[in-house]
PDB file of C-alpha atoms and ligand atoms in Angstrom:
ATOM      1  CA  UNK R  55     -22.846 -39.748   5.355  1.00 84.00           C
ATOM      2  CA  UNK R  56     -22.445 -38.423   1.768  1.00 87.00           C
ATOM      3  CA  UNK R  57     -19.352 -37.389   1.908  1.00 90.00           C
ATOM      4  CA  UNK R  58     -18.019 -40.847   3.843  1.00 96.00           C
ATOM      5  CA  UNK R  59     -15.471 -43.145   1.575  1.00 97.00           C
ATOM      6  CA  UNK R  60     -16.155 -46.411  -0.306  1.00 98.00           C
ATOM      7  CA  UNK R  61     -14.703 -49.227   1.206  1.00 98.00           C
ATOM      8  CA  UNK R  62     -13.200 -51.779  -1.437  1.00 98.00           C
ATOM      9  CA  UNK R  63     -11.128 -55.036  -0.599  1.00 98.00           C
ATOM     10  CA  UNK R  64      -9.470 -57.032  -2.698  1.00 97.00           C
ATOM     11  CA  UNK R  65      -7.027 -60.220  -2.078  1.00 96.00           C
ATOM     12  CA  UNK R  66      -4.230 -58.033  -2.883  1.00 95.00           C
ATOM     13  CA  UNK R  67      -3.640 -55.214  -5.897  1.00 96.00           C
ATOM     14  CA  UNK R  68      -5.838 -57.114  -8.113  1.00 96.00           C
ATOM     15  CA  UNK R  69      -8.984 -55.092  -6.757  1.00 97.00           C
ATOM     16  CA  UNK R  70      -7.274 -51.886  -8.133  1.00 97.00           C
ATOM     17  CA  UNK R  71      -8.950 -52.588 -11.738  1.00 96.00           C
ATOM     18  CA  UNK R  72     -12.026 -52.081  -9.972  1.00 97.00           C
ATOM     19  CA  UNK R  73     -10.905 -48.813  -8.393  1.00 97.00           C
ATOM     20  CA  UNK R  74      -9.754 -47.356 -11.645  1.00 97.00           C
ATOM     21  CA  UNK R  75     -13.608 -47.473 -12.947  1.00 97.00           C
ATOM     22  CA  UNK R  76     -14.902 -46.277  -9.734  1.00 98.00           C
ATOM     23  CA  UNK R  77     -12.332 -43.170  -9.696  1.00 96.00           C
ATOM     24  CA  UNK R  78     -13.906 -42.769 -13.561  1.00 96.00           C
ATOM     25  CA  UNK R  79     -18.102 -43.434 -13.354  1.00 97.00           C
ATOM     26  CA  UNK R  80     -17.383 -41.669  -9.430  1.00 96.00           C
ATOM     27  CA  UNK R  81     -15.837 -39.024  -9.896  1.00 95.00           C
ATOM     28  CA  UNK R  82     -16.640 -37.462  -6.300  1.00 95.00           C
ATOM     29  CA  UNK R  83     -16.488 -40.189  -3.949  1.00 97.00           C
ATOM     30  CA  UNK R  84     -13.552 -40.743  -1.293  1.00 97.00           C
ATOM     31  CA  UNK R  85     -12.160 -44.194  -1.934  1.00 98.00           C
ATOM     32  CA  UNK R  86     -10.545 -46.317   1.099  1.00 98.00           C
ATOM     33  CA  UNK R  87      -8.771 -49.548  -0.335  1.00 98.00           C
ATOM     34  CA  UNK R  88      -7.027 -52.624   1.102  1.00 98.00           C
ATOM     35  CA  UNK R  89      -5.256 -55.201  -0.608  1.00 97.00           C
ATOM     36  CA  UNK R  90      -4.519 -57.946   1.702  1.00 97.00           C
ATOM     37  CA  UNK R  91      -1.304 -58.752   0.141  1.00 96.00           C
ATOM     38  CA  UNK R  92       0.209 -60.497   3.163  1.00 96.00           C
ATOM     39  CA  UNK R  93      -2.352 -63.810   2.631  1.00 96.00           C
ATOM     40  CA  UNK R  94      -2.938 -63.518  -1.331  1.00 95.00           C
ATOM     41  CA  UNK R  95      -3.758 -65.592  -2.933  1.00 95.00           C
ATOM     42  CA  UNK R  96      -7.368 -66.096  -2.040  1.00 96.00           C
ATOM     43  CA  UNK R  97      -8.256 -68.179  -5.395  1.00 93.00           C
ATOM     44  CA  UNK R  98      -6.428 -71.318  -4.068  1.00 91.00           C
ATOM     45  CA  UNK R  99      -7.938 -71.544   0.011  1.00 94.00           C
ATOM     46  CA  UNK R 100     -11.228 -73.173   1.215  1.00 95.00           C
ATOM     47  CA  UNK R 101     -14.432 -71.164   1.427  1.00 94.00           C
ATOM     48  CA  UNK R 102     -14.156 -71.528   5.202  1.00 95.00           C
ATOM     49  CA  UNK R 103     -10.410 -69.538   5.325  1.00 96.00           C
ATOM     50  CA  UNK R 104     -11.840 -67.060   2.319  1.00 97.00           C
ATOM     51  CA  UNK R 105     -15.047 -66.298   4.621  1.00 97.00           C
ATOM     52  CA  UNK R 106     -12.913 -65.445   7.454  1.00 97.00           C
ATOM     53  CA  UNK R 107     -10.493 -63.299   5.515  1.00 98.00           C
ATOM     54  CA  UNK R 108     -13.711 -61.095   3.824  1.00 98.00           C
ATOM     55  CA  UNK R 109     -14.969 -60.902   7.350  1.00 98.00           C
ATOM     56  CA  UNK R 110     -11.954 -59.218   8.218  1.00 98.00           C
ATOM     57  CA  UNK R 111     -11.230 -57.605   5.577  1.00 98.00           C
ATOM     58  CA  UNK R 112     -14.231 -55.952   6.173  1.00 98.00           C
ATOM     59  CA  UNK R 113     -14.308 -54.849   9.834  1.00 97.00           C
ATOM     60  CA  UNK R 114     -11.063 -53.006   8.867  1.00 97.00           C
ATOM     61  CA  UNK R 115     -12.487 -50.725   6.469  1.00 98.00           C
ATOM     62  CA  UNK R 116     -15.507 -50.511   8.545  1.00 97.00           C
ATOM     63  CA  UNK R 117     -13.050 -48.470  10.904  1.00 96.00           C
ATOM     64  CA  UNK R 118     -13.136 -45.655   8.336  1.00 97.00           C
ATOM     65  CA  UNK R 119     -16.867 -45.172   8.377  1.00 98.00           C
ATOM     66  CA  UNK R 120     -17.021 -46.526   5.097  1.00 98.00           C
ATOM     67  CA  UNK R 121     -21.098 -45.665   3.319  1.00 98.00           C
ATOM     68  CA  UNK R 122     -20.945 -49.154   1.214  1.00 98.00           C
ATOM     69  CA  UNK R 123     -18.360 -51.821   0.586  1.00 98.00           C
ATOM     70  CA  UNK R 124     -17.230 -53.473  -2.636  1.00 98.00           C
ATOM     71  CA  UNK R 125     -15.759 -56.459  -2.841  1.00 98.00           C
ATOM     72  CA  UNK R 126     -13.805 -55.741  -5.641  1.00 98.00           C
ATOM     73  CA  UNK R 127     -12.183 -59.748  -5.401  1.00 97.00           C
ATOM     74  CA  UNK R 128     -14.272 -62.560  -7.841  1.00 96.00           C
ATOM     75  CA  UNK R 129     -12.859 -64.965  -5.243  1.00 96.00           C
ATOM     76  CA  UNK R 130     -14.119 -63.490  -2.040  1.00 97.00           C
ATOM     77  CA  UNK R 131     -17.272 -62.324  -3.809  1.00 97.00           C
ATOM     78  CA  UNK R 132     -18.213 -65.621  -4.897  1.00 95.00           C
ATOM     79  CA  UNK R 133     -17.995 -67.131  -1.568  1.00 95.00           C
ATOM     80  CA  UNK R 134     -18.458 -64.245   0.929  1.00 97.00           C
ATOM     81  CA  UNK R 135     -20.635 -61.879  -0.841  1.00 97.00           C
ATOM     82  CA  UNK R 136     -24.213 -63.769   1.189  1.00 96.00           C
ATOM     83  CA  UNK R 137     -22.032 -63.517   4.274  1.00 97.00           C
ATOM     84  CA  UNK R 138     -20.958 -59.963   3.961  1.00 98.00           C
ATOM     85  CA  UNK R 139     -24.527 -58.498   2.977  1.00 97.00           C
ATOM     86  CA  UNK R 140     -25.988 -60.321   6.070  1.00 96.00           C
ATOM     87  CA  UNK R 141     -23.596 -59.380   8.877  1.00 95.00           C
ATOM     88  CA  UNK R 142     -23.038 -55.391   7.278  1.00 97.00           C
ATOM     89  CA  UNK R 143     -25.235 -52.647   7.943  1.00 96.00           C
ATOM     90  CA  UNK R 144     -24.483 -50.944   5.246  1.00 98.00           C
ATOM     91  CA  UNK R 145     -24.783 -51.602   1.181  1.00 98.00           C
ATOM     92  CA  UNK R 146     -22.446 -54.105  -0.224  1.00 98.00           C
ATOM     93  CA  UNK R 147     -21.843 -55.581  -3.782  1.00 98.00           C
ATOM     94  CA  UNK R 148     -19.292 -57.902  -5.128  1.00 98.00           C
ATOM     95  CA  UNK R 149     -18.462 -58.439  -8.407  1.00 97.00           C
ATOM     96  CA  UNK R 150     -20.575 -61.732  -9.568  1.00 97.00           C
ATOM     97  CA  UNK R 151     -23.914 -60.283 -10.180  1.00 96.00           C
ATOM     98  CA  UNK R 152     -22.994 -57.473 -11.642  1.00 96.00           C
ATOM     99  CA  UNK R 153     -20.751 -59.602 -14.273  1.00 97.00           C
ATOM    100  CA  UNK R 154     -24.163 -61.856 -14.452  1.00 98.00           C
ATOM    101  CA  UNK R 155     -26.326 -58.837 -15.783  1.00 97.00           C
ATOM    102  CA  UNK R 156     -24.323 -57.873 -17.961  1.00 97.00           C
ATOM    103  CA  UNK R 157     -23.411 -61.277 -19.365  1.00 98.00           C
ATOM    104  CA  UNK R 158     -26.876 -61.943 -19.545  1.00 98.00           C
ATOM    105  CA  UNK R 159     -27.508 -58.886 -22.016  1.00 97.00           C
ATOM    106  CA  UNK R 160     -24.882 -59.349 -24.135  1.00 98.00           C
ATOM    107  CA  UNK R 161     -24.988 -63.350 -24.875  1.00 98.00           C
ATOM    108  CA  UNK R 162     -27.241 -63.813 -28.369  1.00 97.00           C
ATOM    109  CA  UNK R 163     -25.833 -67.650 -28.996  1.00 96.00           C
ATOM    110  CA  UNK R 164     -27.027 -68.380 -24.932  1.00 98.00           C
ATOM    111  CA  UNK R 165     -23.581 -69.515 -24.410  1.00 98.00           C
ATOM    112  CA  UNK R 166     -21.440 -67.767 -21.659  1.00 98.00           C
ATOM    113  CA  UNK R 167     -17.742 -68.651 -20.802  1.00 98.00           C
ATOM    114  CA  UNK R 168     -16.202 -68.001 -17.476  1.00 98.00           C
ATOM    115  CA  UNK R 169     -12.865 -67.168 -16.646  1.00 98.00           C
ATOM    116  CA  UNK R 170     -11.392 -66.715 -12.723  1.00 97.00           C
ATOM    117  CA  UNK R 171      -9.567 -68.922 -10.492  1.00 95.00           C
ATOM    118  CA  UNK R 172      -9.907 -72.293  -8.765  1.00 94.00           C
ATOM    119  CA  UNK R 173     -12.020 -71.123  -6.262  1.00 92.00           C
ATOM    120  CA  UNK R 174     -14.083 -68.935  -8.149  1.00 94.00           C
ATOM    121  CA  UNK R 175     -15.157 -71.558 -10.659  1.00 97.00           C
ATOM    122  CA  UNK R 176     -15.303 -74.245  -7.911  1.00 95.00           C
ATOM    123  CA  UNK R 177     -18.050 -72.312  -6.012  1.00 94.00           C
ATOM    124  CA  UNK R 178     -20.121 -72.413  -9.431  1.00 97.00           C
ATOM    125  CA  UNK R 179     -21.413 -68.924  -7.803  1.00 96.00           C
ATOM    126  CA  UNK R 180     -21.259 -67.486 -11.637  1.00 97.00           C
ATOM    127  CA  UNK R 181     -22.892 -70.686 -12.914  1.00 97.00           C
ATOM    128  CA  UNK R 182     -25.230 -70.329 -10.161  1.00 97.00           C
ATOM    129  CA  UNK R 183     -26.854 -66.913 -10.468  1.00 97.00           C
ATOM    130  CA  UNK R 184     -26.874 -67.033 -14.564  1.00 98.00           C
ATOM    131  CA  UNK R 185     -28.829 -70.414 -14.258  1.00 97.00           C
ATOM    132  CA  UNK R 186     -31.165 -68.460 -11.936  1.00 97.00           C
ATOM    133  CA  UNK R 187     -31.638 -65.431 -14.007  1.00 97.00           C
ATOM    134  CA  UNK R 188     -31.407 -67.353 -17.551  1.00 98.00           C
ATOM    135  CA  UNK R 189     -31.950 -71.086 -17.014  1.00 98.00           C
ATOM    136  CA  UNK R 190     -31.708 -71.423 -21.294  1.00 98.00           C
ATOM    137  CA  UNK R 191     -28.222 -70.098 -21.125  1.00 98.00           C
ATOM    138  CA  UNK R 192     -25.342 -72.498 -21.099  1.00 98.00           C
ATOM    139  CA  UNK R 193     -22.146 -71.906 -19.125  1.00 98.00           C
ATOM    140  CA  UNK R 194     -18.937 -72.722 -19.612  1.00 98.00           C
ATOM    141  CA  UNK R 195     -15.865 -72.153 -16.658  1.00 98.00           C
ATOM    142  CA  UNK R 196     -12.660 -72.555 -17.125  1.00 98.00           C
ATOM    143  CA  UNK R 197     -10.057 -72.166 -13.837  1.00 97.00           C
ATOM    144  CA  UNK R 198      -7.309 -69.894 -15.305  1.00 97.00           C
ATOM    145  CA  UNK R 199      -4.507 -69.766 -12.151  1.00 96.00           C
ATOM    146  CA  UNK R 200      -1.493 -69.520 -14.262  1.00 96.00           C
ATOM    147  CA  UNK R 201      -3.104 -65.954 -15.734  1.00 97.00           C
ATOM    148  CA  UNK R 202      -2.788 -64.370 -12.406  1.00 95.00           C
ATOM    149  CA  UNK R 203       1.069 -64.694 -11.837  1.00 94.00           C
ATOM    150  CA  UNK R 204       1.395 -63.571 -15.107  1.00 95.00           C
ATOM    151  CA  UNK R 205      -0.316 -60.311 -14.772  1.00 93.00           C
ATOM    152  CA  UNK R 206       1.682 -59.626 -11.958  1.00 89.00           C
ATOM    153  CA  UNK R 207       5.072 -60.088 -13.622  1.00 90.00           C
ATOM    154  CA  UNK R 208       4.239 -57.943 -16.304  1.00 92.00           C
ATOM    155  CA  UNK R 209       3.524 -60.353 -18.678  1.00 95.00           C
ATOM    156  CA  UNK R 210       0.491 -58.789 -20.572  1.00 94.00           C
ATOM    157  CA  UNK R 211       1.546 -59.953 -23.917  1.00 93.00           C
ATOM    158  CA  UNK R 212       4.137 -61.985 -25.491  1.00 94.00           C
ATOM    159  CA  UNK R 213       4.055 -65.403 -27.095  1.00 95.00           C
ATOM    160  CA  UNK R 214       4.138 -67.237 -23.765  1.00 97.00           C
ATOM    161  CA  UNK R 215       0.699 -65.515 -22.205  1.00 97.00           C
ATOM    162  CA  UNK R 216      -0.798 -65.801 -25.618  1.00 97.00           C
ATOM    163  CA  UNK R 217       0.346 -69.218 -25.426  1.00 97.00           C
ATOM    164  CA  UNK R 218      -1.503 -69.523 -21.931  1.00 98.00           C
ATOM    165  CA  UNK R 219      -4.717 -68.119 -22.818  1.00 98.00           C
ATOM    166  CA  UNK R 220      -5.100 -70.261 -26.026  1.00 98.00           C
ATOM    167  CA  UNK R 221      -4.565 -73.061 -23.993  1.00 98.00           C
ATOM    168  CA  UNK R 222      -7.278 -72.393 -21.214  1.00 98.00           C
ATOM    169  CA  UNK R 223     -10.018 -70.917 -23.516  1.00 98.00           C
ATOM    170  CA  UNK R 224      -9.590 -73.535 -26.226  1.00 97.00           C
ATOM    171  CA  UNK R 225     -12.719 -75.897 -25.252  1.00 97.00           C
ATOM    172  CA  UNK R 226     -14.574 -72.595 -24.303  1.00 97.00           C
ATOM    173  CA  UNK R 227     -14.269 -71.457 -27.710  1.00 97.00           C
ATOM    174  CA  UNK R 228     -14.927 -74.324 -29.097  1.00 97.00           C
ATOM    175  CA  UNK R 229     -18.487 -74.692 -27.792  1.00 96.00           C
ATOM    176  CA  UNK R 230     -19.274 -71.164 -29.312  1.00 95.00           C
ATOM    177  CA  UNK R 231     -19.248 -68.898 -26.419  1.00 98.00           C
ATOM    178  CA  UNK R 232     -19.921 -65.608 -27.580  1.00 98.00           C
ATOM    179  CA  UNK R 233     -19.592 -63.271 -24.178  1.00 98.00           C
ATOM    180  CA  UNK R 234     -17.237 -64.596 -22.381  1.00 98.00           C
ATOM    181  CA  UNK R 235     -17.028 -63.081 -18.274  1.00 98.00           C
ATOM    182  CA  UNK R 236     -13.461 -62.108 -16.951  1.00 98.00           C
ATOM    183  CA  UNK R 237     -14.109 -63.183 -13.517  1.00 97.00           C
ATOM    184  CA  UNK R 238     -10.944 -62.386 -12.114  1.00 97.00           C
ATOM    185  CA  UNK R 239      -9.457 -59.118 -10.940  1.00 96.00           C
ATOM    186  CA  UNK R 240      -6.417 -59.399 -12.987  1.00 97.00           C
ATOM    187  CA  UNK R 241      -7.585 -60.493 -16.082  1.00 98.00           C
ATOM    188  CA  UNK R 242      -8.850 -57.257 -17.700  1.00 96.00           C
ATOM    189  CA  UNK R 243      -5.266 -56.129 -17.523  1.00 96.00           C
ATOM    190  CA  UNK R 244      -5.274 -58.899 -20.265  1.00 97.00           C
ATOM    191  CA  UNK R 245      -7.891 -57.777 -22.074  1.00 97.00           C
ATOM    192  CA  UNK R 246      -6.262 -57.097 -25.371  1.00 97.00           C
ATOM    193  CA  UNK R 247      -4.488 -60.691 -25.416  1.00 97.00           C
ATOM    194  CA  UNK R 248      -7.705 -62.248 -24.709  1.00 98.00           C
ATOM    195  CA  UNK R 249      -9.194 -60.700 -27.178  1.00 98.00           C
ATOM    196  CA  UNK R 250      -6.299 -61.211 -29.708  1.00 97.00           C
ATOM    197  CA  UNK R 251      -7.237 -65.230 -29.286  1.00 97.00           C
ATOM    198  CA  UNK R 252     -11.001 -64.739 -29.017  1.00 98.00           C
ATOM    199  CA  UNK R 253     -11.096 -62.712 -32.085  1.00 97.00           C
ATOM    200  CA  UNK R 254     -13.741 -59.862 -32.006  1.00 97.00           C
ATOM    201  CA  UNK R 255     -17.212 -62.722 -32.338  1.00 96.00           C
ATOM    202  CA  UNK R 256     -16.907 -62.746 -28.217  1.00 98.00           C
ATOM    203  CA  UNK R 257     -17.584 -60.268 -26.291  1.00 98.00           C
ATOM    204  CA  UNK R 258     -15.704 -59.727 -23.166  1.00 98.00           C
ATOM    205  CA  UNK R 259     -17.334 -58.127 -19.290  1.00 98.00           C
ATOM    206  CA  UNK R 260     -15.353 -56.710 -16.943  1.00 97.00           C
ATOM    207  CA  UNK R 261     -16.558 -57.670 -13.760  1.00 95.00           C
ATOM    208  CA  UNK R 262     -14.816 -54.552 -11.989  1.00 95.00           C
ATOM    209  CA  UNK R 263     -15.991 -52.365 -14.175  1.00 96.00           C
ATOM    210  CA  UNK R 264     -19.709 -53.529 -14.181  1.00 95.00           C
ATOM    211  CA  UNK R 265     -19.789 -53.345 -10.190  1.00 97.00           C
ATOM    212  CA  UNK R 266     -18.834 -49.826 -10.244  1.00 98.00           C
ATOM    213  CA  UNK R 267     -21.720 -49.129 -12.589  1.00 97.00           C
ATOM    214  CA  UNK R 268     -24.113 -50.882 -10.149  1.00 97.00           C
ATOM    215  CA  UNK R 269     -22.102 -49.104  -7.055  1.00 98.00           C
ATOM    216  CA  UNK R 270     -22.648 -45.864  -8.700  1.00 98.00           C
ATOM    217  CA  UNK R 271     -26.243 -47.034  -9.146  1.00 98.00           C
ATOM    218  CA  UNK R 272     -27.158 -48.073  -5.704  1.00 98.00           C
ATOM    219  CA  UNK R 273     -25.917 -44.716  -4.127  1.00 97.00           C
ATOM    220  CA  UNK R 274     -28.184 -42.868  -6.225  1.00 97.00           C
ATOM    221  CA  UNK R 275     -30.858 -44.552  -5.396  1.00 97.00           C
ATOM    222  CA  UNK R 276     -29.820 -44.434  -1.686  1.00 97.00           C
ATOM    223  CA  UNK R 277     -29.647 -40.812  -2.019  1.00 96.00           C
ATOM    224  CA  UNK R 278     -25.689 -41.395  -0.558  1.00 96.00           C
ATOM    225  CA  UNK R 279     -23.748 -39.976  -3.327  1.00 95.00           C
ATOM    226  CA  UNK R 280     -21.255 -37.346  -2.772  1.00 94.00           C
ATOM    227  CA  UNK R 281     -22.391 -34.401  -5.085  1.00 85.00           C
ATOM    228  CA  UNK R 282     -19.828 -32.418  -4.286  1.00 82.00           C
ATOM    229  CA  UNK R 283     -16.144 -32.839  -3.567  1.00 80.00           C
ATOM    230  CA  UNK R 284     -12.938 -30.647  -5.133  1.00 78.00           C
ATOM    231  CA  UNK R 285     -10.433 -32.904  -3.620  1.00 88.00           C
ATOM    232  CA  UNK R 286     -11.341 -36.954  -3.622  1.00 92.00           C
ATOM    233  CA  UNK R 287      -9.272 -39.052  -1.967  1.00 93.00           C
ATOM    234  CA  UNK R 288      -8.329 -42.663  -2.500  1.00 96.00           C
ATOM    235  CA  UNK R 289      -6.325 -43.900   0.276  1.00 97.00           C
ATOM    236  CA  UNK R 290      -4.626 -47.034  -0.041  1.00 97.00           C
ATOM    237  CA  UNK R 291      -3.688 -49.617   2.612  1.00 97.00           C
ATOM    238  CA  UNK R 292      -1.947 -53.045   1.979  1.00 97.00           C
ATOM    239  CA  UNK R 293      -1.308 -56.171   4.656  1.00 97.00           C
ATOM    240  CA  UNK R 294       2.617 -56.378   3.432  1.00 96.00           C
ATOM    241  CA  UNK R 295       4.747 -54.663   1.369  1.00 94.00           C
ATOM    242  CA  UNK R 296       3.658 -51.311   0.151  1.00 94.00           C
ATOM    243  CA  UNK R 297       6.505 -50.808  -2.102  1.00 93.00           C
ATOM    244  CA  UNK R 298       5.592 -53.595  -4.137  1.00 91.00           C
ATOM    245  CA  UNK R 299       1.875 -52.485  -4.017  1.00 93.00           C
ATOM    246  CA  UNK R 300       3.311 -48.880  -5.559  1.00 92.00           C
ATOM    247  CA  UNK R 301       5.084 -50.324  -8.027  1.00 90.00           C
ATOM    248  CA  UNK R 302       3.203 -53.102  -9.986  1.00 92.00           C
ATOM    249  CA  UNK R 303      -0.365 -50.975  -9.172  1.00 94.00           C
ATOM    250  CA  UNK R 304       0.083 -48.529 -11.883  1.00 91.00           C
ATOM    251  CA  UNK R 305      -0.055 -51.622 -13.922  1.00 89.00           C
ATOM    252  CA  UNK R 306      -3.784 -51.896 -12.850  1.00 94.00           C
ATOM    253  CA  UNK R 307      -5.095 -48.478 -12.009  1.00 95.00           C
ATOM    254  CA  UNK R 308      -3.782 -47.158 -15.412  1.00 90.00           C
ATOM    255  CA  UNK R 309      -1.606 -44.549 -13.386  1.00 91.00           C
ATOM    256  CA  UNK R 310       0.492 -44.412 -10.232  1.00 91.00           C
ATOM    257  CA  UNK R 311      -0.559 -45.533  -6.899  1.00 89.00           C
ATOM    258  CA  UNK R 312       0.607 -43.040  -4.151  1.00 80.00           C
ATOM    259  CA  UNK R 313       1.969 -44.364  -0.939  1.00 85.00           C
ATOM    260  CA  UNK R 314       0.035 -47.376  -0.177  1.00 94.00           C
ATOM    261  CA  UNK R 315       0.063 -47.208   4.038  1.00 96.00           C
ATOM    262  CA  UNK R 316       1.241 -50.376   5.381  1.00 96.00           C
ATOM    263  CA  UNK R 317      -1.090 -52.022   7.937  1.00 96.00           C
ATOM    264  CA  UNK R 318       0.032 -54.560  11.041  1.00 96.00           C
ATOM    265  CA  UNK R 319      -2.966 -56.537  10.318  1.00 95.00           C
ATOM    266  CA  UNK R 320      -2.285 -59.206  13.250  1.00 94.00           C
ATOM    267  CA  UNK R 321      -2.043 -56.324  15.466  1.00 95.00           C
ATOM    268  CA  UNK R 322      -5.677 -55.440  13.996  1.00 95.00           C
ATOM    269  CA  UNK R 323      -6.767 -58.815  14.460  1.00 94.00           C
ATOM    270  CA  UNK R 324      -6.070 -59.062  17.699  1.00 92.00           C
ATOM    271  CA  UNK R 325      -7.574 -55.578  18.888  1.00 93.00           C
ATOM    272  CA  UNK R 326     -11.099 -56.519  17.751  1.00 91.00           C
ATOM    273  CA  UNK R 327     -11.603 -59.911  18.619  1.00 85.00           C
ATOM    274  CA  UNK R 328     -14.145 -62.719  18.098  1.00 89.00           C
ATOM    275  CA  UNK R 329     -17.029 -60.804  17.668  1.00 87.00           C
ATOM    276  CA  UNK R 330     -16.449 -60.431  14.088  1.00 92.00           C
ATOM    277  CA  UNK R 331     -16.571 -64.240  13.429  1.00 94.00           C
ATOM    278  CA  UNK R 332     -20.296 -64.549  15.239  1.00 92.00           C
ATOM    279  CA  UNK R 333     -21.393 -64.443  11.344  1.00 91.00           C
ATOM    280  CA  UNK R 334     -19.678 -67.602  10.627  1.00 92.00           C
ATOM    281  CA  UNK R 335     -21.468 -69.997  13.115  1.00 86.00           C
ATOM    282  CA  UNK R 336     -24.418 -69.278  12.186  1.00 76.00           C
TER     283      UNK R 336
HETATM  284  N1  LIG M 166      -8.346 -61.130  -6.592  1.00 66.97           N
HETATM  285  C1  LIG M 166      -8.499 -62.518  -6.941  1.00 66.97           C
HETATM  286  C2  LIG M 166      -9.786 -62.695  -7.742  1.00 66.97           C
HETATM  287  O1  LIG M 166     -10.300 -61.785  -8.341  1.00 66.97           O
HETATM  288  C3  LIG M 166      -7.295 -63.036  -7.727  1.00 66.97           C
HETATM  289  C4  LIG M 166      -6.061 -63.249  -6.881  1.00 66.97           C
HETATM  290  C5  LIG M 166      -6.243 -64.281  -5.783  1.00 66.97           C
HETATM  291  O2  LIG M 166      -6.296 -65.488  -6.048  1.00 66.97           O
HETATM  292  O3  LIG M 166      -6.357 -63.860  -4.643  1.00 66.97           O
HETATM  293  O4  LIG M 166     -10.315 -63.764  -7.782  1.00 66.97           O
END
């Protein structure tokens, strides 16, 4: 079992911020990835369509024996993550608590902003848990969709993404956040714009990379991390055009993505059947 990958999905190549700090604080774990690239974007669907898609998302990398999943998307994990933990056998974490925690420890004003996109500040599933853990702390979201297109183009600097971010974290900053949560895959990619408008009073959390601290953490404690291991592997598999994948990825791993395998998810679809929705009815 210790030597069996870490499944992570994401909506698409988003997810591969994640992967980069997992690869760093892990060292010695097999990865398996998919980026469903064929149905992104996930941030703009209903909670119903984004359940389904985590579902199977899921029960494909559950065909590589996977020891724990990651749900390395803010969307799916702030809709799915309940869903997923239920209906898997195996360890799962998104992306929300851990951004919560450390959120949490950072804030010294009590004021947290929250970046992501429609649907992840819709669900309120960030609002949610830090009202749970720290009912005196105030929350501010702030839908950022325009971000994620950006990031994708290559547009990581520049007057007009500068332009962008001032304009979405504006009433944020003005109510005195001082942490302030990237709750979107893409956005640490953005990290030193973001912080060229927040100026160095906010502090920012990566999501991504404080999941991989708590993945790292829960397979210790499971007694399920891989000790040992001269050649890890990340493999890499995508819904739709690998090529693409390959090419804008090293902009989110930090260095180049090798041969993303291309997946004919409707043919997977159709091979395992309804079972996999059971979770959704009930
Ligand atoms: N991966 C998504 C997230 O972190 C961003 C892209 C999308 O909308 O699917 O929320």
């Amino acid at each position: 079992m210790r030597g069996n990958p870490i499944g992570i999905f994401d909506s698409g190549i988003g997810g591969l911020t994640v992967v980069k700090h997992l690869q760093r604080l892990l060292p010695n774990e097999n990865l398996v990835y998919f980026g469903d690239t064929a149905r992104v974007p996930y941030g703009t669907r209903s909670d119903k369509l984004i359940k389904q898609y985590a579902l199977e998302d899921a029960a494909f990398l559950q065909q590589f024996d996977i020891k724990m999943l990651v749900i390395a998307c803010n969307t799916a994990s702030a809709v799915a993550v309940d869903l997923l933990k239920k209906s898997l056998d195996i360890p799962v974490t998104g992306v929300i608590i851990p951004g919560v925690e450390a959120a949490i420890r950072s804030t010294k004003t009590n004021k947290i902003g929250v970046i992501g996109t429609s649907a992840t500040i819709g669900s309120r599933a960030y609002h949610t848990r830090i009202k749970q853990r720290a009912p005196q702390v105030r929350v501010f979201g702030q839908p950022c969709p325009l971000l994620i297109p950006l990031v994708e183009e290559g547009w990581i600097e520049g007057e007009v993404t500068r332009l962008a971010i001032r304009h979405y974290l504006s009433p944020l900053l003005e109510n005195d956040i001082d942490t302030l949560i990237l709750g979107c895959t893409h956005f640490p990619v953005l990290s030193e714009a973001i912080a060229s408008v927040t100026g160095p009073s906010v502090r920012l959390i990566d999501s991504g990379e404080e999941a991989a601290l708590i993945t790292r953490k829960i397979l210790q404690e499971l007694d399920l991390s891989n000790a040992d291991n001269n050649s890890p592997q990340t493999q890499f598999y995508v819904s739709d055009i690998p090529q693409k994948f390959d090419e804008v990825g090293t902009r989110f791993l930090g260095k180049p993505v090798v041969n993303a395998g291309r997946v004919d998810f409707d043919a997977f679809l159709m091979e395992i059947g309804e079972k996999i929705y059971e979770p959704l009815n009930k």
